[in-house]
Amino acid sequence: MNVEPHATEDSLNIPDSRGLNLFECDAGLAALLKVYLPAQVYGQWLPTWQRLGARAGGELDVLALSADKNPPVLRPRTRRGENLQSIAKHPDFVELERVAYAELGLAAMSHRPEPALPLVKYALTYLFVQAEFGLCCPVSMTDSLTRTLRKFGAPELVERYLPQLASQDFDQLFQGAMFMTEQAAGSDVSRTETRARLENGEWQLFGEKWFCSNPDADLAMVLARPDDAPTGMAGVTLFLLPRLRPDGSRNAYRIQRLKDKLGSRSMASGEITLEGATAYLIGEVGRGFQQMADMVNMSRLSNGVRAAGLMRRGLNEALFIARQRRAFGKHLIEMPLMQRQLLKMMLPTEQARSMFMQIATLLPRADGGDEAARKCVRILTPMIKFRACRDARRVTGDAMEVRGGVGYIEEWSDGRLVRDAHLGSIWEGTSNIVALDIARAVTREQALEPLQKMLAQLLAEADLPEPSRRLFEVTLQRTVSHFDEVARQRQDEQVRQAGSALYHLASAIFMAWEACRQAPDYRRLALAHLVLQHKLLPRDPLRSAPVIDAALLANLANERPLSLAEAMQLLPA
């Protein structure tokens, strides 16, 4: 009888990256954090990032795959018929919650007496999301709800709820949510129909919310319209909805069902009916959308960070496979066509990373009263939400293709990354809505001029070679002028194209500035030149792409340091 030999490790030729440290395998992350953070802060947090990188590539990834396969289940009643309204979460998802909320304190760290810098939080999120995407939505909403409550809530509400929102005691801490979406309204918040009635000094909410993530959260921000409020946006008001009333009884709302989602399956999203639920007014009647806009904007920034993380996880996987897998007598990474494919994934990944690091660095100045910084955050945030979330769909799909047929199998991370990536372009505003919001930041808040000044200042600080500096300056002027015209003339059909151009221009300048702070490694300047060449400058689609020197292409694909001379080889002619 013939017996087939067992496959050996070498004959399998299916590289498995499980156990890869996602911080240490990322060639540019540590160097960029050194650029943006004070040396003392970087040194303080480095061990945490290193540990999280190891866990994200191993233990947390295993938990996330399990949680994705075992989504939450609604338990509306006890077997005796008592109103329970409980959501049963898989133990592996609960363990992920414990890591995010209690161990890392991702939702709490901005609200401690001595808060961490925003970039520290977003760097942790960037690593965590490479293992688990779904949970980052409730974490972000908790963080953003706390910020909004502190900013607009009555002192007694802040005093009552802040301690548990900012707690890292897993058995005591509160999670947050925001319930905005209604069937009739969708993205048009001015059509909100949920009613708010003032009875004996207490606000009660009535109505339906159609898409509520983390629906059993301890607290939720809800938009509703008081009975005597006008129609349209002027009547929309913000309320805080607790899951439990002060006496400990369940509040008067029901989770009707949970959504069967394409992605982020580990985290519950549901439909809610409000049946006279007790709520607390936040801020002024009729100013709900303006007050919630800050929460939405922070959630949009978190969406951009998550998109950057998803792209980096996909790129990590693709690089690992290309370096390990052999075909036709070579490793894939040695093949020029694969090198170009990796580079096409690398560019949007690095753009998104530079964008969120710049925004995170601006946030403390904006919150401290710097009006120019506030306006820059206001316009850059919808830019990263719009462009990076769309890019993540393509990058994660391309990463799956690098792995090949195995990548289409749900035992691996690739399919989950692709499914999760599609969510970013929908939640907190679809691409059209967010692109129009970039234009509103220009027409209503005059944010384009401060952004242009910021970008010009970064170019001045970068000390680039004259040909590079001149091309950036000319492209800056053209791009800003074009977007200004599109926004002010209400050419809405052009706003996506113009918004993409502004994103590409800003991210390229950010990367050029970073390169000059990482000298003698000018790899990021090379990437910035490629963004100009492929995203912003005129090009005949029927002409072949410019040929990159073989050795330079290999160095780019392998994320190796580059000299200034090598970076200048990629300056568009």
XYZ file of C-alpha atoms in Angstrom:
573
model
C 0.000 0.000 0.000
C 1.337 3.436 -0.992
C 1.134 6.120 1.680
C 1.355 9.778 0.729
C 4.118 11.536 2.687
C 3.080 14.281 5.069
C 3.694 17.782 3.795
C 6.778 19.356 5.263
C 7.029 22.980 6.391
C 9.051 23.831 3.278
C 6.656 22.131 0.855
C 3.560 23.925 2.152
C 4.707 27.323 0.807
C 1.864 29.019 2.729
C 3.464 31.647 4.965
C 1.673 32.159 8.267
C 2.346 35.487 9.993
C 0.651 34.538 13.278
C 2.857 35.826 16.095
C 4.301 38.696 14.058
C 4.920 41.796 16.195
C 2.883 44.427 14.350
C 4.853 47.271 15.912
C 8.310 45.953 15.232
C 7.616 44.700 11.692
C 6.358 48.163 10.710
C 9.471 49.848 9.345
C 8.219 53.425 9.641
C 6.041 53.580 12.747
C 8.646 54.064 15.465
C 10.552 56.612 13.368
C 7.394 58.651 12.754
C 6.381 58.632 16.400
C 9.829 60.000 17.211
C 9.166 62.874 14.802
C 5.829 63.819 16.324
C 6.269 63.107 20.032
C 8.590 64.570 22.664
C 11.457 62.162 23.392
C 10.295 61.619 26.975
C 6.754 60.710 25.893
C 8.056 58.381 23.191
C 10.318 56.599 25.664
C 7.531 56.300 28.225
C 5.090 54.630 25.794
C 7.507 52.590 23.668
C 7.260 49.424 25.842
C 3.447 49.586 25.685
C 3.440 49.881 21.885
C 5.904 47.010 21.614
C 3.791 44.769 23.849
C 0.590 45.690 22.038
C 2.248 45.024 18.674
C 3.119 41.516 19.824
C -0.366 40.873 21.207
C -2.117 42.277 18.119
C -0.203 39.878 15.885
C -0.928 36.907 18.119
C -3.294 36.661 21.086
C -5.648 39.516 20.110
C -5.849 38.360 16.507
C -6.963 34.911 17.679
C -9.626 36.479 19.913
C -10.811 38.735 17.079
C -11.191 35.875 14.619
C -13.256 34.013 17.202
C -15.414 37.033 18.036
C -16.069 37.580 14.329
C -17.350 34.007 14.029
C -19.491 34.294 17.189
C -21.474 37.543 16.935
C -23.522 38.893 19.839
C -27.061 37.642 20.478
C -30.044 39.656 21.746
C -31.738 38.328 24.880
C -34.906 40.491 25.044
C -36.665 38.670 27.882
C -36.068 36.156 30.628
C -37.762 32.796 30.400
C -40.426 34.186 32.773
C -41.170 37.005 30.338
C -39.386 39.778 32.252
C -37.968 42.621 30.195
C -34.248 41.839 30.014
C -32.941 43.723 26.964
C -29.555 42.082 27.318
C -26.964 41.358 24.660
C -24.939 38.184 25.133
C -21.360 38.726 23.968
C -18.930 35.940 23.236
C -16.269 35.570 25.972
C -13.514 36.304 23.444
C -15.116 39.655 22.604
C -15.456 40.417 26.311
C -11.742 39.704 26.688
C -11.022 42.173 23.867
C -13.185 44.725 25.703
C -11.167 44.143 28.844
C -7.918 44.846 26.990
C -9.204 47.976 25.227
C -11.168 49.604 28.061
C -9.417 48.408 31.213
C -5.827 47.496 30.363
C -5.100 50.108 27.702
C -7.710 52.655 28.756
C -8.354 53.738 25.166
C -11.670 55.403 26.005
C -10.463 56.945 29.255
C -6.965 58.263 28.593
C -8.080 61.623 27.165
C -10.239 62.295 30.245
C -7.879 61.623 33.125
C -6.680 64.498 35.329
C -3.398 64.282 33.382
C -4.535 63.119 29.934
C -2.244 61.393 27.468
C -1.417 63.206 24.236
C -3.969 62.398 21.502
C -1.278 60.848 19.309
C -0.440 58.342 22.047
C -4.077 57.203 22.080
C -4.320 57.044 18.315
C -1.049 55.126 18.011
C -2.477 52.529 20.404
C -5.729 52.445 18.443
C -3.778 52.078 15.190
C -2.115 48.940 16.546
C -5.196 47.515 18.281
C -7.397 47.842 15.181
C -4.953 45.722 13.206
C -6.258 42.848 15.314
C -9.857 43.912 16.083
C -11.895 46.519 14.206
C -15.442 46.175 15.539
C -14.691 47.012 19.160
C -12.962 50.237 18.151
C -16.373 51.711 17.300
C -17.763 51.537 20.894
C -14.387 52.627 22.248
C -14.393 55.668 19.986
C -18.015 56.502 20.800
C -17.308 56.262 24.527
C -14.346 58.599 24.166
C -16.305 61.049 21.972
C -19.405 60.952 24.196
C -17.271 61.793 27.217
C -15.706 64.710 25.348
C -19.138 66.032 24.321
C -20.571 65.612 27.825
C -17.665 67.511 29.360
C -17.988 70.247 26.766
C -21.746 70.837 26.785
C -23.263 68.895 29.700
C -24.585 70.428 32.899
C -22.082 70.242 35.788
C -24.250 67.819 37.746
C -24.348 65.407 34.767
C -20.597 65.606 34.341
C -20.116 64.973 38.049
C -22.505 62.020 37.985
C -21.181 60.184 34.938
C -17.582 61.240 34.262
C -15.990 58.995 36.937
C -17.351 55.821 35.343
C -16.790 56.986 31.778
C -13.148 57.650 32.628
C -12.711 54.522 34.726
C -10.461 51.582 33.871
C -12.147 49.271 36.384
C -13.767 46.801 33.996
C -16.601 45.984 36.391
C -17.453 49.649 37.007
C -16.684 51.535 33.785
C -19.375 52.863 31.450
C -19.497 52.389 27.700
C -20.986 54.969 25.352
C -22.928 55.150 22.088
C -24.700 57.639 19.859
C -28.157 57.070 18.388
C -28.747 59.370 15.442
C -29.874 57.403 12.382
C -33.568 57.200 11.515
C -35.198 55.531 8.521
C -36.787 58.677 7.140
C -33.811 60.920 7.795
C -30.683 58.924 6.963
C -27.863 61.424 6.482
C -30.345 64.339 6.587
C -30.391 64.985 10.324
C -32.806 67.897 9.854
C -35.556 65.302 9.262
C -35.148 63.771 12.729
C -38.584 62.617 13.955
C -37.804 61.265 17.451
C -39.788 63.395 19.899
C -38.713 64.849 23.235
C -41.442 65.739 25.733
C -40.911 67.676 28.959
C -43.087 66.136 31.705
C -42.867 67.415 35.289
C -39.370 68.718 34.715
C -38.153 65.460 33.133
C -37.422 64.891 29.445
C -38.898 61.760 27.870
C -37.994 60.439 24.407
C -40.342 58.704 21.939
C -39.475 57.302 18.543
C -37.381 54.867 16.497
C -33.650 54.831 15.920
C -32.743 52.647 12.984
C -29.006 51.974 13.350
C -27.568 52.005 16.850
C -24.165 50.469 17.455
C -23.380 49.292 20.967
C -27.135 49.464 21.705
C -26.835 48.243 25.291
C -24.294 50.937 26.180
C -24.576 52.520 29.609
C -24.994 55.986 28.070
C -25.907 57.236 24.606
C -26.096 60.630 22.959
C -29.432 60.910 21.134
C -30.845 63.504 18.755
C -34.544 64.315 19.207
C -36.987 67.147 18.538
C -38.887 68.778 21.441
C -42.644 68.898 20.888
C -42.725 72.680 20.511
C -39.518 72.929 18.457
C -39.587 74.077 14.829
C -39.104 71.746 11.895
C -35.709 71.448 10.235
C -32.286 71.577 11.786
C -33.236 74.386 14.160
C -35.384 72.020 16.220
C -32.917 69.162 16.598
C -31.700 68.843 20.193
C -29.124 66.668 21.941
C -29.947 64.425 24.910
C -28.052 61.991 27.117
C -29.840 58.652 27.430
C -28.852 56.359 30.339
C -29.502 52.632 30.135
C -30.644 52.661 33.768
C -32.678 55.320 35.556
C -31.275 56.800 38.797
C -33.355 54.323 40.829
C -31.664 51.410 39.035
C -34.675 50.437 36.902
C -34.333 49.758 33.181
C -34.977 52.840 31.058
C -37.998 52.856 28.752
C -36.537 51.742 25.449
C -36.331 48.398 23.687
C -33.760 46.845 21.391
C -35.971 45.460 18.641
C -33.342 43.357 16.903
C -29.645 43.195 16.059
C -28.335 43.828 12.556
C -26.782 41.049 10.496
C -23.827 43.113 9.259
C -21.288 42.432 6.516
C -18.409 43.485 8.757
C -17.640 44.414 12.374
C -19.703 41.360 13.231
C -18.144 41.061 16.670
C -19.883 44.246 17.841
C -23.651 44.579 18.219
C -25.667 47.066 16.179
C -29.429 47.221 16.534
C -32.729 49.017 16.169
C -34.167 50.844 19.175
C -37.657 51.970 20.105
C -37.851 54.787 22.657
C -41.027 54.557 24.752
C -40.870 57.574 27.036
C -37.239 56.997 27.973
C -35.779 59.305 30.596
C -33.104 61.575 29.103
C -31.134 64.683 30.010
C -30.824 67.809 27.913
C -27.285 68.501 26.692
C -26.548 72.114 25.876
C -29.234 74.301 24.310
C -32.544 73.311 22.771
C -32.272 73.479 18.988
C -28.472 73.293 18.945
C -28.247 69.516 18.958
C -26.525 68.953 15.653
C -23.946 71.690 16.262
C -23.144 70.200 19.664
C -23.047 66.643 18.372
C -20.889 67.697 15.411
C -17.827 67.688 17.677
C -18.596 64.096 18.689
C -19.127 63.129 15.052
C -15.893 64.817 14.008
C -13.906 62.912 16.634
C -15.565 59.693 15.496
C -14.627 60.540 11.919
C -11.019 61.016 12.952
C -11.144 57.646 14.674
C -12.527 56.198 11.431
C -9.496 57.575 9.611
C -7.113 56.098 12.168
C -8.847 52.745 11.875
C -8.646 52.870 8.068
C -4.924 53.553 8.339
C -4.563 50.597 10.705
C -6.506 48.247 8.433
C -4.330 49.246 5.490
C -1.174 48.690 7.504
C -2.334 45.248 8.641
C -3.062 44.340 5.026
C 0.326 45.671 3.938
C 2.061 43.806 6.779
C 0.458 40.579 5.590
C 1.323 41.244 1.949
C 4.962 42.058 2.769
C 5.292 38.964 4.926
C 3.897 36.735 2.189
C 5.979 38.355 -0.540
C 9.160 37.872 1.498
C 8.381 34.254 2.409
C 6.507 32.720 -0.514
C 8.405 31.362 -3.506
C 7.206 31.015 -7.096
C 9.079 30.360 -10.323
C 12.323 29.997 -8.409
C 12.134 33.376 -6.648
C 10.600 35.002 -3.616
C 7.634 37.151 -4.652
C 9.328 40.280 -3.271
C 12.074 39.872 -5.890
C 9.638 40.259 -8.782
C 9.250 43.814 -10.171
C 5.519 43.427 -10.805
C 4.956 42.413 -7.172
C 7.162 45.292 -6.043
C 4.948 47.739 -7.944
C 1.827 46.137 -6.474
C 3.219 46.508 -2.956
C 4.146 50.114 -3.664
C 0.596 50.874 -4.805
C -0.632 49.582 -1.449
C 2.103 51.361 0.471
C 1.351 54.879 -0.799
C -2.236 55.257 0.540
C -1.230 53.468 3.735
C 1.541 55.975 4.433
C -0.616 58.932 3.395
C -3.296 58.015 5.938
C -0.716 57.536 8.672
C 0.869 60.939 8.137
C -2.570 62.539 8.001
C -3.794 61.188 11.340
C -0.506 62.006 13.067
C -0.715 65.610 11.922
C -4.343 65.943 13.034
C -3.587 64.361 16.398
C -0.723 66.823 16.883
C -3.012 69.759 16.094
C -5.765 68.682 18.509
C -4.228 69.958 21.778
C -3.606 73.355 20.179
C -7.147 73.451 18.811
C -8.653 72.542 22.183
C -6.404 75.136 23.806
C -7.949 77.984 21.813
C -5.690 78.176 18.745
C -8.242 79.167 16.101
C -6.026 78.377 13.120
C -5.340 74.889 14.506
C -9.068 74.375 15.122
C -9.874 75.246 11.525
C -7.161 72.946 10.244
C -8.571 70.077 12.333
C -12.030 70.953 11.055
C -11.064 70.508 7.400
C -8.460 67.745 7.724
C -10.793 65.440 9.665
C -13.444 64.987 6.954
C -10.590 64.734 4.449
C -9.082 61.677 6.146
C -12.532 60.153 6.739
C -13.412 60.588 3.058
C -10.218 59.465 1.362
C -8.501 57.028 3.736
C -11.667 55.006 4.302
C -12.117 54.585 0.558
C -8.448 53.712 0.077
C -8.711 51.022 2.765
C -11.248 49.107 0.689
C -8.793 48.807 -2.192
C -5.655 48.186 -0.131
C -7.201 45.388 1.932
C -8.560 43.814 -1.243
C -5.145 43.970 -2.903
C -3.570 42.438 0.208
C -5.990 39.525 -0.018
C -4.921 39.030 -3.623
C -1.248 38.809 -2.620
C -2.092 35.871 -0.372
C -4.071 34.325 -3.212
C -6.831 31.740 -2.802
C -5.918 31.104 0.824
C -6.689 34.764 1.540
C -10.306 34.178 0.529
C -10.679 31.598 3.295
C -12.144 32.943 6.530
C -9.569 31.168 8.716
C -7.227 34.017 7.762
C -7.515 37.717 8.532
C -7.823 38.926 4.920
C -11.566 38.513 4.433
C -12.330 40.168 7.756
C -10.133 43.140 6.845
C -11.952 43.587 3.536
C -15.391 43.370 5.177
C -14.436 45.778 7.935
C -12.828 48.241 5.522
C -16.121 48.821 3.699
C -17.720 50.121 6.863
C -15.543 53.224 7.144
C -17.026 54.804 4.022
C -20.561 54.457 5.389
C -20.608 55.183 9.135
C -20.399 58.786 10.360
C -21.410 59.935 6.889
C -21.090 58.351 3.455
C -18.402 59.546 1.046
C -20.700 62.075 -0.619
C -21.820 63.547 2.698
C -18.274 63.829 4.030
C -16.883 65.279 0.798
C -19.551 67.981 0.971
C -18.531 68.601 4.574
C -14.989 69.403 3.409
C -16.530 72.114 1.237
C -18.627 73.385 4.167
C -15.462 73.759 6.211
C -14.288 76.153 3.506
C -17.447 78.159 2.881
C -18.811 78.345 6.438
C -15.675 78.314 8.555
C -13.007 79.696 6.208
C -10.739 76.732 6.984
C -8.889 76.600 3.654
C -6.686 79.653 4.219
C -5.307 78.420 7.588
C -4.646 75.010 6.018
C -2.798 76.605 3.110
C -0.676 78.644 5.527
C 0.097 75.544 7.578
C 1.165 73.574 4.498
C 3.295 76.470 3.243
C 4.966 76.708 6.659
C 5.761 72.992 6.647
C 7.328 73.332 3.209
C 9.453 76.217 4.472
C 10.594 74.141 7.445
C 11.369 71.107 5.285
C 14.376 72.654 3.555
C 13.815 70.659 0.378
C 16.013 70.781 -2.723
C 14.901 73.663 -4.934
C 13.257 71.601 -7.724
C 11.207 69.648 -5.187
C 10.215 72.714 -3.177
C 9.169 74.595 -6.307
C 6.970 71.750 -7.559
C 5.278 71.432 -4.160
C 4.616 75.166 -3.983
C 3.126 75.316 -7.479
C 0.959 72.254 -6.827
C -0.161 73.678 -3.487
C -1.348 76.882 -5.111
C -3.169 75.070 -7.939
C -4.843 72.548 -5.651
C -6.024 75.103 -3.094
C -7.315 77.476 -5.792
C -9.220 74.659 -7.465
C -10.871 73.494 -4.256
C -11.751 77.056 -3.276
C -13.486 77.565 -6.626
C -15.370 74.272 -6.400
C -16.539 75.020 -2.841
C -17.553 78.640 -3.300
C -19.324 78.106 -6.621
C -21.197 75.114 -5.161
C -19.939 72.747 -7.846
C -21.065 69.798 -5.766
C -20.512 67.301 -8.571
C -16.780 68.160 -8.449
C -16.284 68.124 -4.687
C -15.121 64.502 -4.424
C -12.413 64.950 -7.033
C -11.321 68.277 -5.534
C -11.380 66.846 -1.999
C -9.218 63.912 -3.057
C -6.713 66.297 -4.628
C -6.524 68.363 -1.439
C -5.984 65.188 0.603
C -3.211 63.997 -1.699
C -1.530 67.395 -1.627
C -1.672 67.738 2.168
C -0.465 64.199 2.830
C 2.412 64.588 0.341
C 3.581 67.760 2.074
C 3.296 66.063 5.457
C 5.498 63.212 4.218
C 8.056 65.595 2.708
C 8.254 67.470 6.018
C 8.645 64.207 7.930
C 11.444 63.085 5.613
C 13.531 66.113 6.452
C 13.220 65.242 10.139
C 14.288 61.663 9.502
C 17.408 62.528 7.482
C 19.517 60.834 6.246
C 16.571 58.546 5.412
C 14.512 60.304 2.712
C 12.148 57.453 1.925
C 9.104 59.528 2.809
C 10.171 62.242 0.371
C 10.327 59.569 -2.331
C 6.766 58.532 -1.436
C 5.666 62.173 -1.483
C 7.101 62.572 -4.976
C 5.174 59.497 -6.101
C 1.930 60.965 -4.723
C 2.520 64.101 -6.795
C 3.304 62.063 -9.886
C 0.420 59.608 -9.715
C -2.317 61.581 -7.936
C -1.925 65.266 -8.763
C 0.039 65.960 -11.945
C -1.349 65.628 -15.492
C -0.768 62.245 -17.052
C -1.690 60.522 -20.313
C -3.507 57.315 -19.328
C -2.283 55.587 -22.508
C 1.380 56.253 -21.810
C 3.422 53.799 -19.811
C 4.110 54.738 -16.203
C 7.567 56.217 -15.598
C 10.162 53.497 -15.165
C 11.684 53.310 -11.685
C 15.266 52.089 -11.405
C 15.184 48.396 -10.472
C 17.307 48.759 -7.349
C 15.302 51.791 -6.189
C 11.999 49.972 -6.753
C 13.244 47.010 -4.723
C 14.323 49.300 -1.873
C 10.942 51.062 -1.871
C 8.995 47.797 -1.814
C 11.162 46.478 1.026
C 10.736 49.707 3.048
C 14.481 50.293 3.163
C 16.021 53.709 3.911
C 16.672 55.932 0.879
C 19.171 58.706 0.310
C 18.177 62.189 -0.788
C 19.596 61.478 -4.245
C 17.409 58.385 -4.558
C 14.321 60.318 -3.438
C 15.061 63.003 -6.031
C 15.111 60.351 -8.777
C 11.345 60.089 -8.268
C 10.678 63.829 -8.608
C 8.256 64.153 -11.529
C 9.846 65.704 -14.596
